[in-house]
mmCIF file of C-alpha atoms in Angstrom:
data_model
loop_
_atom_site.group_PDB
_atom_site.id
_atom_site.type_symbol
_atom_site.label_atom_id
_atom_site.label_comp_id
_atom_site.label_asym_id
_atom_site.label_seq_id
_atom_site.Cartn_x
_atom_site.Cartn_y
_atom_site.Cartn_z
ATOM 1 C CA GLY A 208 137.049 92.093 100.349
ATOM 2 C CA GLN A 209 133.732 92.677 102.245
ATOM 3 C CA ASN A 210 130.578 90.625 101.382
ATOM 4 C CA ILE A 211 127.231 90.109 102.785
ATOM 5 C CA ASP A 212 125.171 86.969 101.362
ATOM 6 C CA GLN A 213 121.053 86.629 101.926
ATOM 7 C CA PRO A 214 118.252 85.118 100.106
ATOM 8 C CA THR A 215 116.841 87.446 97.516
ATOM 9 C CA GLU A 216 113.629 86.181 98.452
ATOM 10 C CA MET A 217 111.403 83.923 101.603
ATOM 11 C CA THR A 218 107.943 82.706 100.893
ATOM 12 C CA ALA A 219 105.971 81.045 103.867
ATOM 13 C CA THR A 220 102.631 80.828 105.554
ATOM 14 C CA GLU A 221 100.836 82.492 108.539
ATOM 15 C CA GLY A 222 101.799 80.846 111.841
ATOM 16 C CA ALA A 223 104.532 78.774 110.628
ATOM 17 C CA ILE A 224 108.455 78.970 111.651
ATOM 18 C CA VAL A 225 111.110 80.976 109.193
ATOM 19 C CA GLN A 226 114.594 80.970 109.108
ATOM 20 C CA ILE A 227 116.723 83.376 107.145
ATOM 21 C CA ASN A 228 120.017 82.933 106.692
ATOM 22 C CA CYS A 229 123.263 85.297 105.808
ATOM 23 C CA THR A 230 126.987 84.115 105.463
ATOM 24 C CA TYR A 231 129.507 87.350 105.734
ATOM 25 C CA GLN A 232 132.812 87.918 104.702
ATOM 26 C CA THR A 233 134.511 91.495 106.425
ATOM 27 C CA SER A 234 137.723 92.691 108.022
ATOM 28 C CA GLY A 235 137.652 91.541 111.290
ATOM 29 C CA PHE A 236 134.419 91.073 113.524
ATOM 30 C CA ASN A 237 132.744 93.750 115.842
ATOM 31 C CA GLY A 238 128.823 92.156 115.696
ATOM 32 C CA LEU A 239 125.978 91.409 113.785
ATOM 33 C CA PHE A 240 123.142 92.835 113.531
ATOM 34 C CA TRP A 241 119.400 92.304 112.068
ATOM 35 C CA TYR A 242 116.756 94.660 110.888
ATOM 36 C CA GLN A 243 113.566 94.813 109.601
ATOM 37 C CA GLN A 244 112.662 97.219 106.889
ATOM 38 C CA HIS A 245 108.942 97.743 105.559
ATOM 39 C CA ALA A 246 108.746 98.679 101.953
ATOM 40 C CA GLY A 247 108.607 102.549 102.024
ATOM 41 C CA GLU A 248 109.987 102.810 105.968
ATOM 42 C CA ALA A 249 113.058 103.052 107.744
ATOM 43 C CA PRO A 250 115.113 100.098 109.303
ATOM 44 C CA THR A 251 114.430 98.905 113.015
ATOM 45 C CA PHE A 252 116.344 97.516 115.377
ATOM 46 C CA LEU A 253 115.790 93.240 115.590
ATOM 47 C CA SER A 254 118.752 91.666 117.078
ATOM 48 C CA TYR A 255 122.432 92.160 117.576
ATOM 49 C CA ASN A 256 125.273 89.012 117.966
ATOM 50 C CA VAL A 257 128.796 89.476 118.919
ATOM 51 C CA LEU A 258 129.161 85.969 120.615
ATOM 52 C CA ASP A 259 128.385 82.763 119.750
ATOM 53 C CA GLY A 260 125.368 81.136 119.946
ATOM 54 C CA LEU A 261 121.576 81.907 119.991
ATOM 55 C CA GLU A 262 119.697 85.151 121.493
ATOM 56 C CA GLU A 263 116.171 85.190 121.841
ATOM 57 C CA LYS A 264 113.568 87.850 121.840
ATOM 58 C CA GLY A 265 109.981 87.281 122.097
ATOM 59 C CA ARG A 266 108.859 85.579 118.378
ATOM 60 C CA PHE A 267 112.094 86.286 116.930
ATOM 61 C CA SER A 268 115.725 84.854 118.021
ATOM 62 C CA SER A 269 119.479 85.470 115.786
ATOM 63 C CA PHE A 270 122.208 82.630 116.032
ATOM 64 C CA LEU A 271 125.907 83.685 115.544
ATOM 65 C CA SER A 272 128.857 81.065 114.157
ATOM 66 C CA ARG A 273 132.025 83.631 113.850
ATOM 67 C CA SER A 274 134.086 80.420 112.723
ATOM 68 C CA LYS A 275 131.700 79.979 109.870
ATOM 69 C CA GLY A 276 130.493 83.449 109.592
ATOM 70 C CA TYR A 277 127.259 82.670 109.435
ATOM 71 C CA SER A 278 123.769 83.785 111.003
ATOM 72 C CA TYR A 279 120.307 83.099 111.142
ATOM 73 C CA LEU A 280 117.282 84.860 112.153
ATOM 74 C CA LEU A 281 114.471 82.777 113.184
ATOM 75 C CA LEU A 282 110.698 83.874 112.434
ATOM 76 C CA LYS A 283 107.867 82.264 114.738
ATOM 77 C CA GLU A 284 104.392 82.011 114.640
ATOM 78 C CA LEU A 285 104.744 84.324 111.328
ATOM 79 C CA GLN A 286 102.439 87.088 111.042
ATOM 80 C CA MET A 287 100.815 88.611 107.855
ATOM 81 C CA LYS A 288 102.866 91.923 109.349
ATOM 82 C CA ASP A 289 105.946 90.383 109.364
ATOM 83 C CA SER A 290 105.815 90.459 104.958
ATOM 84 C CA ALA A 291 108.957 92.777 105.035
ATOM 85 C CA SER A 292 112.896 93.135 104.255
ATOM 86 C CA TYR A 293 115.029 91.568 106.796
ATOM 87 C CA LEU A 294 118.659 92.990 106.632
ATOM 88 C CA CYS A 295 122.197 91.423 108.038
ATOM 89 C CA ALA A 296 124.768 93.983 108.714
ATOM 90 C CA VAL A 297 127.960 93.468 110.259
ATOM 91 C CA ARG A 298 130.264 95.866 111.999
ATOM 92 C CA GLY A 299 134.209 95.000 111.161
ATOM 93 C CA SER A 300 136.442 96.142 113.843
ATOM 94 C CA GLY A 301 138.878 99.235 113.949
ATOM 95 C CA GLY A 302 136.317 101.183 112.846
ATOM 96 C CA PHE A 303 132.273 101.949 112.885
ATOM 97 C CA LYS A 304 131.348 101.144 109.460
ATOM 98 C CA THR A 305 128.582 98.600 108.938
ATOM 99 C CA ILE A 306 128.084 97.194 105.720
ATOM 100 C CA PHE A 307 124.527 95.746 105.062
ATOM 101 C CA GLY A 308 123.368 92.611 103.303
ATOM 102 C CA ALA A 309 120.800 93.377 100.384
ATOM 103 C CA GLY A 310 118.454 91.693 102.309
ATOM 104 C CA THR A 311 115.808 89.045 102.193
ATOM 105 C CA ARG A 312 112.443 89.989 101.337
ATOM 106 C CA LEU A 313 109.929 87.652 103.512
ATOM 107 C CA PHE A 314 106.194 87.528 102.143
ATOM 108 C CA VAL A 315 104.090 85.985 104.236
ATOM 109 C CA LYS A 316 101.437 84.602 103.305
ATOM 110 C CA ALA A 317 97.278 82.605 104.698
ATOM 111 C CA ASP B 248 112.584 109.926 122.576
ATOM 112 C CA THR B 249 111.309 111.851 119.226
ATOM 113 C CA GLY B 250 113.497 109.936 117.053
ATOM 114 C CA VAL B 251 116.089 110.235 114.310
ATOM 115 C CA SER B 252 114.485 113.392 112.321
ATOM 116 C CA GLN B 253 115.557 113.833 108.237
ATOM 117 C CA ASN B 254 113.712 116.826 106.609
ATOM 118 C CA PRO B 255 112.857 117.682 103.608
ATOM 119 C CA ARG B 256 111.221 113.815 103.620
ATOM 120 C CA HIS B 257 111.244 114.520 99.430
ATOM 121 C CA LYS B 258 113.859 116.366 96.862
ATOM 122 C CA ILE B 259 113.492 116.815 93.495
ATOM 123 C CA THR B 260 115.336 118.463 91.709
ATOM 124 C CA LYS B 261 117.225 118.890 88.161
ATOM 125 C CA ARG B 262 120.833 117.375 86.754
ATOM 126 C CA GLY B 263 123.610 119.868 88.092
ATOM 127 C CA GLN B 264 121.815 121.288 90.938
ATOM 128 C CA ASN B 265 122.999 121.122 94.583
ATOM 129 C CA VAL B 266 121.118 119.921 97.477
ATOM 130 C CA THR B 267 121.372 119.464 101.172
ATOM 131 C CA PHE B 268 119.918 117.315 103.224
ATOM 132 C CA ARG B 269 119.284 117.536 107.061
ATOM 133 C CA CYS B 270 119.399 115.028 110.137
ATOM 134 C CA ASP B 271 118.216 115.961 113.710
ATOM 135 C CA PRO B 272 119.904 112.627 115.705
ATOM 136 C CA ILE B 273 118.393 111.360 119.305
ATOM 137 C CA SER B 274 119.416 113.464 121.535
ATOM 138 C CA GLU B 275 121.800 111.961 123.813
ATOM 139 C CA HIS B 276 123.343 110.056 120.555
ATOM 140 C CA ASN B 277 126.633 111.108 119.964
ATOM 141 C CA ARG B 278 127.450 108.590 116.571
ATOM 142 C CA LEU B 279 125.817 109.585 113.541
ATOM 143 C CA TYR B 280 125.948 107.613 109.538
ATOM 144 C CA TRP B 281 124.859 108.709 106.446
ATOM 145 C CA TYR B 282 123.639 105.792 104.123
ATOM 146 C CA ARG B 283 122.395 105.240 101.062
ATOM 147 C CA GLN B 284 119.766 103.105 99.902
ATOM 148 C CA THR B 285 118.523 102.097 96.006
ATOM 149 C CA LEU B 286 115.488 99.688 95.282
ATOM 150 C CA GLY B 287 116.178 95.983 96.117
ATOM 151 C CA GLN B 288 119.902 97.141 97.806
ATOM 152 C CA GLY B 289 120.528 97.658 101.840
ATOM 153 C CA PRO B 290 121.854 100.611 102.896
ATOM 154 C CA GLU B 291 125.184 101.652 101.458
ATOM 155 C CA PHE B 292 127.511 102.779 104.168
ATOM 156 C CA LEU B 293 128.723 106.747 102.810
ATOM 157 C CA THR B 294 129.906 108.586 105.993
ATOM 158 C CA TYR B 295 130.114 108.620 110.085
ATOM 159 C CA PHE B 296 130.749 111.166 112.881
ATOM 160 C CA GLN B 297 131.353 110.748 116.673
ATOM 161 C CA ASN B 298 130.248 114.307 118.028
ATOM 162 C CA GLU B 299 131.412 116.844 115.624
ATOM 163 C CA ALA B 300 134.458 114.617 114.337
ATOM 164 C CA GLN B 301 133.944 112.910 110.667
ATOM 165 C CA LEU B 302 135.664 109.726 111.692
ATOM 166 C CA GLU B 303 135.129 106.898 108.398
ATOM 167 C CA LYS B 304 134.200 108.285 104.606
ATOM 168 C CA SER B 305 133.257 105.674 102.225
ATOM 169 C CA ARG B 306 135.445 105.518 99.253
ATOM 170 C CA LEU B 307 132.501 105.290 96.756
ATOM 171 C CA LEU B 308 131.789 109.020 98.039
ATOM 172 C CA SER B 309 132.993 111.226 95.145
ATOM 173 C CA ASP B 310 134.092 114.735 95.656
ATOM 174 C CA ARG B 311 130.375 115.745 94.887
ATOM 175 C CA PHE B 312 129.402 114.691 98.249
ATOM 176 C CA SER B 313 130.271 116.611 101.809
ATOM 177 C CA ALA B 314 128.705 116.277 105.213
ATOM 178 C CA GLU B 315 129.156 118.364 108.355
ATOM 179 C CA ARG B 316 128.401 118.134 112.128
ATOM 180 C CA PRO B 317 129.154 121.202 113.012
ATOM 181 C CA LYS B 318 128.386 121.150 116.655
ATOM 182 C CA GLY B 319 128.069 117.564 117.026
ATOM 183 C CA SER B 320 124.072 117.432 117.428
ATOM 184 C CA PHE B 321 122.201 117.950 113.718
ATOM 185 C CA SER B 322 124.547 117.101 110.263
ATOM 186 C CA THR B 323 123.999 117.962 106.664
ATOM 187 C CA LEU B 324 124.461 116.288 103.462
ATOM 188 C CA GLU B 325 125.236 117.960 100.285
ATOM 189 C CA ILE B 326 125.573 116.281 97.023
ATOM 190 C CA GLN B 327 126.812 119.341 94.210
ATOM 191 C CA ARG B 328 126.168 118.578 90.808
ATOM 192 C CA THR B 329 123.709 116.493 91.298
ATOM 193 C CA GLU B 330 123.527 113.294 88.239
ATOM 194 C CA GLN B 331 121.332 110.489 87.871
ATOM 195 C CA GLY B 332 122.515 107.905 89.962
ATOM 196 C CA ASP B 333 122.790 110.156 92.865
ATOM 197 C CA SER B 334 118.408 109.247 92.825
ATOM 198 C CA ALA B 335 118.267 107.287 95.379
ATOM 199 C CA MET B 336 116.977 107.225 99.712
ATOM 200 C CA TYR B 337 119.479 108.665 101.850
ATOM 201 C CA LEU B 338 118.862 107.724 105.340
ATOM 202 C CA CYS B 339 120.271 109.281 108.592
ATOM 203 C CA ALA B 340 121.050 106.916 111.417
ATOM 204 C CA SER B 341 122.338 107.580 114.644
ATOM 205 C CA SER B 342 123.604 105.461 117.815
ATOM 206 C CA LEU B 343 125.063 105.715 121.374
ATOM 207 C CA SER B 344 128.448 104.699 122.247
ATOM 208 C CA GLY B 345 129.987 102.791 125.155
ATOM 209 C CA GLY B 346 127.754 100.254 127.174
ATOM 210 C CA GLY B 347 130.118 97.541 126.865
ATOM 211 C CA PHE B 348 128.656 96.020 123.732
ATOM 212 C CA ASP B 349 128.055 97.975 120.213
ATOM 213 C CA GLN B 350 124.696 99.967 120.301
ATOM 214 C CA PRO B 351 122.141 99.353 117.436
ATOM 215 C CA GLN B 352 121.670 102.346 115.100
ATOM 216 C CA HIS B 353 118.126 104.263 114.913
ATOM 217 C CA PHE B 354 117.316 105.164 111.563
ATOM 218 C CA GLY B 355 115.521 107.962 110.226
ATOM 219 C CA ASP B 356 112.900 107.877 107.705
ATOM 220 C CA GLY B 357 114.918 109.385 104.996
ATOM 221 C CA THR B 358 114.956 111.884 102.449
ATOM 222 C CA ARG B 359 114.057 110.079 98.648
ATOM 223 C CA LEU B 360 115.880 112.426 96.591
ATOM 224 C CA SER B 361 114.999 112.242 92.120
ATOM 225 C CA ILE B 362 117.023 114.067 89.655
ATOM 226 C CA LEU B 363 115.202 114.792 87.298
#
């Protein structure tokens, strides 16, 4: 079957660094996405990985290891506004269906 | 770029009624997706269009659900004979194909359906 696992909740302090992990088992692989979703709002795109390695975009970085079925999202210099759910999503091969994880709720405290 | 627009934002209806939602994607996007999201969960894939063709439909989608994208622009999602379990946020997303890699999906604000 297809499955995406990520921690349910995490708490971190303003100004710190936090790493949100994601492991996946899917039918084929055609890219991994990270989205941010604030409560009551639509998901917004953060990053995309299709090859192994690290993609950096400002305060956000995402890493992928296809052989391990593993990714992480790294958030640096945390701000209160980073409190949100972070969704890991994988697109399998042979189609355009995207499977989302349940999301990790991040709480940033002062 | 006006973004993905969904209407209505909220829909409250009695069990057994039919409901229809509309999604207007970003104008140049040829791919359109429908998802359902419940509290504490990620979006669950329902169906996908490339232009006007419905290319994939979740096996979780019962026969009460139907989606169309008649001219390859806006799309509608209809739920017939609604049930309590249909209460959820229905999200639409669109993306652009091509460019040598997969393009990210842009989501609308969703339609929140409440079944009484």
